[in-house]
């Protein structure tokens, strides 16, 4: 039995447990390293995702492990207008009609995941004793990972959670800010705390939207943060629209920029407005 897994789209939050659990079940875990096709009319994270899925299909996996990014919440508001965020499985099936059978799992770790893990184990092995042993071996890994560390700079950086989880994205932001003599301050609260912060700013249904807005609210109220950098990965309407609504409530300088564009002039102007 071979199960394909994906890097990106919040994999840092859930994949550590699931990869260990699948191996404890005796299942072969398959990863795929493939360069994104930059000609695809999607944001870079989706281009990378599609490249991995295509490579896994070519390798002939029996199942594909996919995260449930919204925890079962369904809404067409805000970021829900982006089909990749709202229902990753359904959107992939439209793109790849021959997609392997999908095992959908929560994109977060807690004791509540044990039930779904038992179901997945039974699907893959049809062996309750093996499932029980595998859960005993790996349930200690269900503790959520801590937020990535931040440099604690003067520029608060806001982006969709699936971007901020990627070290490559963080490095690009650090390099861009360093060119104008600035340091980033990435959100350093757990996702659930950020979602609570988001509720104080604007009402949103989807967990990823609430987390995004929570970054804005939290970073804006930090004294050491003098300005905000709001980053989107693709100039499609849903996410920039959510951030523009939030930006109307800001009193600190900010810039809304798109990943992959030249930020030099805008970041220079932001620094001058910040007075640092």
mmCIF file of C-alpha atoms in Angstrom:
data_model
loop_
_atom_site.group_PDB
_atom_site.id
_atom_site.type_symbol
_atom_site.label_atom_id
_atom_site.label_comp_id
_atom_site.label_asym_id
_atom_site.label_seq_id
_atom_site.Cartn_x
_atom_site.Cartn_y
_atom_site.Cartn_z
ATOM 1 C CA UNK A 1 0.000 0.000 0.000
ATOM 2 C CA UNK A 2 1.415 3.376 -1.051
ATOM 3 C CA UNK A 3 0.094 6.732 0.202
ATOM 4 C CA UNK A 4 1.226 10.008 -1.362
ATOM 5 C CA UNK A 5 1.682 13.032 0.900
ATOM 6 C CA UNK A 6 2.105 16.703 0.038
ATOM 7 C CA UNK A 7 4.447 19.366 1.338
ATOM 8 C CA UNK A 8 2.927 22.815 1.683
ATOM 9 C CA UNK A 9 -0.642 23.896 2.380
ATOM 10 C CA UNK A 10 -0.105 23.688 6.172
ATOM 11 C CA UNK A 11 1.801 20.384 6.045
ATOM 12 C CA UNK A 12 4.036 21.631 8.866
ATOM 13 C CA UNK A 13 1.006 21.513 11.158
ATOM 14 C CA UNK A 14 -0.203 17.973 10.522
ATOM 15 C CA UNK A 15 2.179 15.850 8.464
ATOM 16 C CA UNK A 16 4.631 14.914 11.224
ATOM 17 C CA UNK A 17 2.042 12.754 12.966
ATOM 18 C CA UNK A 18 0.436 11.314 9.845
ATOM 19 C CA UNK A 19 3.702 10.317 8.202
ATOM 20 C CA UNK A 20 4.852 8.531 11.370
ATOM 21 C CA UNK A 21 1.442 6.881 11.798
ATOM 22 C CA UNK A 22 1.298 5.627 8.214
ATOM 23 C CA UNK A 23 4.763 4.111 8.554
ATOM 24 C CA UNK A 24 3.738 2.458 11.833
ATOM 25 C CA UNK A 25 0.836 0.893 9.939
ATOM 26 C CA UNK A 26 3.329 -0.631 7.490
ATOM 27 C CA UNK A 27 2.252 1.728 4.705
ATOM 28 C CA UNK A 28 4.787 3.159 2.245
ATOM 29 C CA UNK A 29 4.759 6.963 2.393
ATOM 30 C CA UNK A 30 5.562 8.584 -0.948
ATOM 31 C CA UNK A 31 6.720 12.177 -1.392
ATOM 32 C CA UNK A 32 7.240 13.881 -4.729
ATOM 33 C CA UNK A 33 9.746 16.615 -5.472
ATOM 34 C CA UNK A 34 8.771 18.413 -8.628
ATOM 35 C CA UNK A 35 9.354 22.004 -9.788
ATOM 36 C CA UNK A 36 6.176 24.090 -10.109
ATOM 37 C CA UNK A 37 4.953 24.922 -13.590
ATOM 38 C CA UNK A 38 5.091 28.716 -13.499
ATOM 39 C CA UNK A 39 2.930 28.910 -16.621
ATOM 40 C CA UNK A 40 -0.099 27.750 -14.655
ATOM 41 C CA UNK A 41 -2.558 30.626 -13.999
ATOM 42 C CA UNK A 42 -2.490 30.066 -10.238
ATOM 43 C CA UNK A 43 -0.521 31.343 -7.272
ATOM 44 C CA UNK A 44 2.885 29.797 -6.551
ATOM 45 C CA UNK A 45 1.683 27.539 -3.668
ATOM 46 C CA UNK A 46 -0.981 26.019 -5.921
ATOM 47 C CA UNK A 47 1.517 25.597 -8.765
ATOM 48 C CA UNK A 48 3.775 23.682 -6.370
ATOM 49 C CA UNK A 49 0.849 21.591 -5.139
ATOM 50 C CA UNK A 50 -0.226 20.638 -8.658
ATOM 51 C CA UNK A 51 3.318 19.610 -9.580
ATOM 52 C CA UNK A 52 3.464 17.279 -6.576
ATOM 53 C CA UNK A 53 0.063 15.756 -7.314
ATOM 54 C CA UNK A 54 0.983 15.124 -10.928
ATOM 55 C CA UNK A 55 4.252 13.472 -9.873
ATOM 56 C CA UNK A 56 2.473 11.295 -7.300
ATOM 57 C CA UNK A 57 -0.068 10.214 -9.905
ATOM 58 C CA UNK A 58 2.781 9.216 -12.203
ATOM 59 C CA UNK A 59 4.321 7.145 -9.387
ATOM 60 C CA UNK A 60 1.079 5.217 -8.983
ATOM 61 C CA UNK A 61 0.108 5.833 -5.354
ATOM 62 C CA UNK A 62 -2.940 3.993 -4.020
ATOM 63 C CA UNK A 63 -4.179 6.945 -1.937
ATOM 64 C CA UNK A 64 -3.492 10.648 -1.606
ATOM 65 C CA UNK A 65 -3.435 12.233 1.861
ATOM 66 C CA UNK A 66 -5.002 15.715 1.742
ATOM 67 C CA UNK A 67 -5.553 18.297 4.500
ATOM 68 C CA UNK A 68 -8.970 19.672 5.376
ATOM 69 C CA UNK A 69 -7.898 23.314 5.529
ATOM 70 C CA UNK A 70 -11.177 24.613 6.978
ATOM 71 C CA UNK A 71 -12.082 21.891 9.455
ATOM 72 C CA UNK A 72 -15.371 21.161 7.703
ATOM 73 C CA UNK A 73 -16.513 24.811 7.654
ATOM 74 C CA UNK A 74 -18.208 25.772 4.385
ATOM 75 C CA UNK A 75 -18.604 29.422 3.379
ATOM 76 C CA UNK A 76 -18.560 31.348 0.121
ATOM 77 C CA UNK A 77 -17.566 34.608 1.814
ATOM 78 C CA UNK A 78 -14.065 36.070 1.993
ATOM 79 C CA UNK A 79 -11.339 33.590 1.125
ATOM 80 C CA UNK A 80 -14.044 31.014 0.439
ATOM 81 C CA UNK A 81 -14.204 32.501 -3.032
ATOM 82 C CA UNK A 82 -10.871 30.738 -3.624
ATOM 83 C CA UNK A 83 -11.750 27.104 -4.395
ATOM 84 C CA UNK A 84 -8.286 25.853 -3.395
ATOM 85 C CA UNK A 85 -8.854 27.129 0.137
ATOM 86 C CA UNK A 86 -12.508 26.181 0.437
ATOM 87 C CA UNK A 87 -12.357 22.553 -0.760
ATOM 88 C CA UNK A 88 -8.942 21.330 -1.857
ATOM 89 C CA UNK A 89 -10.120 17.823 -2.751
ATOM 90 C CA UNK A 90 -13.041 18.936 -4.924
ATOM 91 C CA UNK A 91 -10.902 21.486 -6.747
ATOM 92 C CA UNK A 92 -8.154 18.947 -7.415
ATOM 93 C CA UNK A 93 -10.707 16.487 -8.774
ATOM 94 C CA UNK A 94 -11.866 19.088 -11.279
ATOM 95 C CA UNK A 95 -8.249 19.614 -12.319
ATOM 96 C CA UNK A 96 -7.302 15.907 -12.281
ATOM 97 C CA UNK A 97 -10.310 13.718 -13.192
ATOM 98 C CA UNK A 98 -8.223 10.583 -12.487
ATOM 99 C CA UNK A 99 -7.115 11.635 -9.014
ATOM 100 C CA UNK A 100 -6.293 8.672 -6.726
ATOM 101 C CA UNK A 101 -8.688 7.990 -3.829
ATOM 102 C CA UNK A 102 -8.296 10.678 -1.174
ATOM 103 C CA UNK A 103 -7.785 10.344 2.573
ATOM 104 C CA UNK A 104 -8.850 13.724 3.986
ATOM 105 C CA UNK A 105 -7.373 14.533 7.394
ATOM 106 C CA UNK A 106 -7.513 17.571 9.715
ATOM 107 C CA UNK A 107 -4.874 20.222 8.995
ATOM 108 C CA UNK A 108 -4.202 20.517 12.731
ATOM 109 C CA UNK A 109 -3.183 18.133 15.488
ATOM 110 C CA UNK A 110 -5.045 17.378 18.724
ATOM 111 C CA UNK A 111 -6.453 14.368 20.568
ATOM 112 C CA UNK A 112 -9.572 14.759 18.408
ATOM 113 C CA UNK A 113 -7.555 13.446 15.443
ATOM 114 C CA UNK A 114 -7.407 9.949 16.966
ATOM 115 C CA UNK A 115 -10.856 9.049 15.665
ATOM 116 C CA UNK A 116 -10.011 9.979 12.090
ATOM 117 C CA UNK A 117 -6.649 8.231 12.401
ATOM 118 C CA UNK A 118 -8.425 5.032 13.413
ATOM 119 C CA UNK A 119 -10.738 5.291 10.396
ATOM 120 C CA UNK A 120 -7.821 5.865 8.012
ATOM 121 C CA UNK A 121 -5.900 2.964 9.515
ATOM 122 C CA UNK A 122 -8.857 0.628 9.069
ATOM 123 C CA UNK A 123 -9.280 1.726 5.432
ATOM 124 C CA UNK A 124 -5.632 1.002 4.701
ATOM 125 C CA UNK A 125 -5.081 -2.217 6.646
ATOM 126 C CA UNK A 126 -8.447 -3.780 7.569
ATOM 127 C CA UNK A 127 -6.601 -4.837 10.723
ATOM 128 C CA UNK A 128 -7.868 -3.321 14.016
ATOM 129 C CA UNK A 129 -4.969 -4.751 16.046
ATOM 130 C CA UNK A 130 -2.386 -3.188 13.764
ATOM 131 C CA UNK A 131 -4.264 0.112 13.903
ATOM 132 C CA UNK A 132 -4.282 0.038 17.693
ATOM 133 C CA UNK A 133 -0.558 -0.655 17.878
ATOM 134 C CA UNK A 134 0.234 2.126 15.406
ATOM 135 C CA UNK A 135 -1.852 4.616 17.379
ATOM 136 C CA UNK A 136 -0.121 3.646 20.605
ATOM 137 C CA UNK A 137 3.261 4.200 18.961
ATOM 138 C CA UNK A 138 2.481 7.630 17.486
ATOM 139 C CA UNK A 139 -0.237 9.366 19.546
ATOM 140 C CA UNK A 140 2.435 11.289 21.462
ATOM 141 C CA UNK A 141 3.034 13.208 18.208
ATOM 142 C CA UNK A 142 -0.448 14.752 18.251
ATOM 143 C CA UNK A 143 0.781 17.876 20.050
ATOM 144 C CA UNK A 144 0.634 20.884 17.660
ATOM 145 C CA UNK A 145 4.051 22.275 16.688
ATOM 146 C CA UNK A 146 4.942 25.704 18.106
ATOM 147 C CA UNK A 147 4.728 28.723 15.766
ATOM 148 C CA UNK A 148 7.898 29.373 13.769
ATOM 149 C CA UNK A 149 10.243 31.854 15.434
ATOM 150 C CA UNK A 150 10.306 35.516 14.423
ATOM 151 C CA UNK A 151 13.105 38.057 14.312
ATOM 152 C CA UNK A 152 10.976 40.560 16.228
ATOM 153 C CA UNK A 153 11.552 43.409 13.778
ATOM 154 C CA UNK A 154 9.539 46.567 13.178
ATOM 155 C CA UNK A 155 7.546 45.331 10.147
ATOM 156 C CA UNK A 156 4.648 43.017 10.899
ATOM 157 C CA UNK A 157 4.208 40.477 8.097
ATOM 158 C CA UNK A 158 0.717 39.215 7.263
ATOM 159 C CA UNK A 159 -0.065 36.478 4.727
ATOM 160 C CA UNK A 160 -2.304 33.464 4.329
ATOM 161 C CA UNK A 161 -1.290 30.740 6.824
ATOM 162 C CA UNK A 162 -0.207 28.353 4.068
ATOM 163 C CA UNK A 163 2.347 30.965 2.975
ATOM 164 C CA UNK A 164 3.662 31.882 6.410
ATOM 165 C CA UNK A 165 4.255 28.211 7.225
ATOM 166 C CA UNK A 166 6.817 27.984 4.397
ATOM 167 C CA UNK A 167 10.415 28.818 5.274
ATOM 168 C CA UNK A 168 11.096 29.732 1.646
ATOM 169 C CA UNK A 169 8.453 32.466 1.819
ATOM 170 C CA UNK A 170 9.866 33.804 5.079
ATOM 171 C CA UNK A 171 13.342 33.928 3.630
ATOM 172 C CA UNK A 172 12.152 35.899 0.581
ATOM 173 C CA UNK A 173 10.444 38.409 2.888
ATOM 174 C CA UNK A 174 13.534 38.705 5.101
ATOM 175 C CA UNK A 175 15.750 39.343 2.075
ATOM 176 C CA UNK A 176 13.386 41.956 0.607
ATOM 177 C CA UNK A 177 13.137 43.870 3.884
ATOM 178 C CA UNK A 178 16.896 43.638 4.504
ATOM 179 C CA UNK A 179 17.514 45.509 1.247
ATOM 180 C CA UNK A 180 15.874 48.601 2.794
ATOM 181 C CA UNK A 181 17.317 48.060 6.263
ATOM 182 C CA UNK A 182 14.232 46.538 7.895
ATOM 183 C CA UNK A 183 13.513 43.345 9.825
ATOM 184 C CA UNK A 184 10.256 41.340 9.787
ATOM 185 C CA UNK A 185 8.061 40.455 12.739
ATOM 186 C CA UNK A 186 6.133 37.303 11.821
ATOM 187 C CA UNK A 187 3.065 36.341 13.892
ATOM 188 C CA UNK A 188 4.205 34.261 16.851
ATOM 189 C CA UNK A 189 0.874 33.177 18.321
ATOM 190 C CA UNK A 190 -0.700 29.712 17.876
ATOM 191 C CA UNK A 191 -3.400 29.503 15.171
ATOM 192 C CA UNK A 192 -6.277 29.322 17.664
ATOM 193 C CA UNK A 193 -5.088 32.512 19.377
ATOM 194 C CA UNK A 194 -4.803 34.300 16.041
ATOM 195 C CA UNK A 195 -8.350 33.269 15.149
ATOM 196 C CA UNK A 196 -9.560 34.805 18.396
ATOM 197 C CA UNK A 197 -7.731 38.000 17.442
ATOM 198 C CA UNK A 198 -9.399 37.905 14.029
ATOM 199 C CA UNK A 199 -12.869 37.812 15.576
ATOM 200 C CA UNK A 200 -12.128 41.223 17.108
ATOM 201 C CA UNK A 201 -11.456 42.777 13.721
ATOM 202 C CA UNK A 202 -14.023 41.442 11.228
ATOM 203 C CA UNK A 203 -16.546 38.579 11.261
ATOM 204 C CA UNK A 204 -15.388 35.721 9.028
ATOM 205 C CA UNK A 205 -16.528 32.110 8.674
ATOM 206 C CA UNK A 206 -13.444 30.269 7.441
ATOM 207 C CA UNK A 207 -10.675 29.466 9.947
ATOM 208 C CA UNK A 208 -7.973 30.572 7.481
ATOM 209 C CA UNK A 209 -9.694 33.949 7.030
ATOM 210 C CA UNK A 210 -10.001 34.449 10.785
ATOM 211 C CA UNK A 211 -6.346 33.541 11.216
ATOM 212 C CA UNK A 212 -5.323 35.965 8.468
ATOM 213 C CA UNK A 213 -7.254 38.814 10.067
ATOM 214 C CA UNK A 214 -5.936 37.818 13.462
ATOM 215 C CA UNK A 215 -2.409 38.456 12.199
ATOM 216 C CA UNK A 216 -3.436 41.987 11.206
ATOM 217 C CA UNK A 217 -5.086 42.725 14.565
ATOM 218 C CA UNK A 218 -2.316 41.197 16.677
ATOM 219 C CA UNK A 219 0.647 42.748 14.851
ATOM 220 C CA UNK A 220 -1.036 46.145 14.608
ATOM 221 C CA UNK A 221 -1.356 46.405 18.376
ATOM 222 C CA UNK A 222 2.304 45.511 19.089
ATOM 223 C CA UNK A 223 4.294 48.588 20.084
ATOM 224 C CA UNK A 224 7.501 47.450 18.389
ATOM 225 C CA UNK A 225 5.689 46.997 15.063
ATOM 226 C CA UNK A 226 5.748 50.359 13.273
ATOM 227 C CA UNK A 227 4.280 49.242 9.954
ATOM 228 C CA UNK A 228 2.678 46.246 8.271
ATOM 229 C CA UNK A 229 3.442 44.288 5.126
ATOM 230 C CA UNK A 230 0.350 42.511 3.794
ATOM 231 C CA UNK A 231 1.385 39.881 1.250
ATOM 232 C CA UNK A 232 -0.766 37.986 -1.243
ATOM 233 C CA UNK A 233 0.510 35.192 -3.440
ATOM 234 C CA UNK A 234 -1.568 36.008 -6.511
ATOM 235 C CA UNK A 235 -3.543 39.078 -7.533
ATOM 236 C CA UNK A 236 -6.894 37.246 -7.605
ATOM 237 C CA UNK A 237 -9.804 38.983 -5.819
ATOM 238 C CA UNK A 238 -10.601 36.924 -2.678
ATOM 239 C CA UNK A 239 -7.584 37.306 -0.381
ATOM 240 C CA UNK A 240 -6.566 40.857 -1.407
ATOM 241 C CA UNK A 241 -10.204 41.836 -0.858
ATOM 242 C CA UNK A 242 -10.196 40.505 2.708
ATOM 243 C CA UNK A 243 -6.939 42.309 3.457
ATOM 244 C CA UNK A 244 -8.146 45.598 1.963
ATOM 245 C CA UNK A 245 -11.165 45.504 4.258
ATOM 246 C CA UNK A 246 -8.885 44.935 7.238
ATOM 247 C CA UNK A 247 -6.441 47.636 6.113
ATOM 248 C CA UNK A 248 -9.161 50.289 6.320
ATOM 249 C CA UNK A 249 -9.006 49.874 10.089
ATOM 250 C CA UNK A 250 -5.249 50.394 10.378
ATOM 251 C CA UNK A 251 -3.653 53.513 11.754
ATOM 252 C CA UNK A 252 -0.073 52.389 11.115
ATOM 253 C CA UNK A 253 1.587 52.570 7.668
ATOM 254 C CA UNK A 254 1.166 49.467 5.520
ATOM 255 C CA UNK A 255 1.673 48.081 2.047
ATOM 256 C CA UNK A 256 -0.358 45.369 0.274
ATOM 257 C CA UNK A 257 2.061 43.616 -2.080
ATOM 258 C CA UNK A 258 2.023 40.561 -4.345
ATOM 259 C CA UNK A 259 4.588 37.795 -4.049
ATOM 260 C CA UNK A 260 6.980 37.703 -6.995
ATOM 261 C CA UNK A 261 6.791 41.409 -7.848
ATOM 262 C CA UNK A 262 9.527 44.011 -7.223
ATOM 263 C CA UNK A 263 8.936 45.424 -3.738
ATOM 264 C CA UNK A 264 11.959 47.730 -3.516
ATOM 265 C CA UNK A 265 10.272 51.071 -4.144
ATOM 266 C CA UNK A 266 7.216 50.267 -2.019
ATOM 267 C CA UNK A 267 9.269 49.019 0.923
ATOM 268 C CA UNK A 268 11.473 52.098 0.766
ATOM 269 C CA UNK A 269 8.383 54.297 0.942
ATOM 270 C CA UNK A 270 7.023 52.207 3.827
ATOM 271 C CA UNK A 271 10.217 52.727 5.804
ATOM 272 C CA UNK A 272 10.020 56.488 5.330
ATOM 273 C CA UNK A 273 6.411 56.506 6.522
ATOM 274 C CA UNK A 274 7.367 54.407 9.548
ATOM 275 C CA UNK A 275 10.041 56.945 10.493
ATOM 276 C CA UNK A 276 12.708 54.348 11.307
#
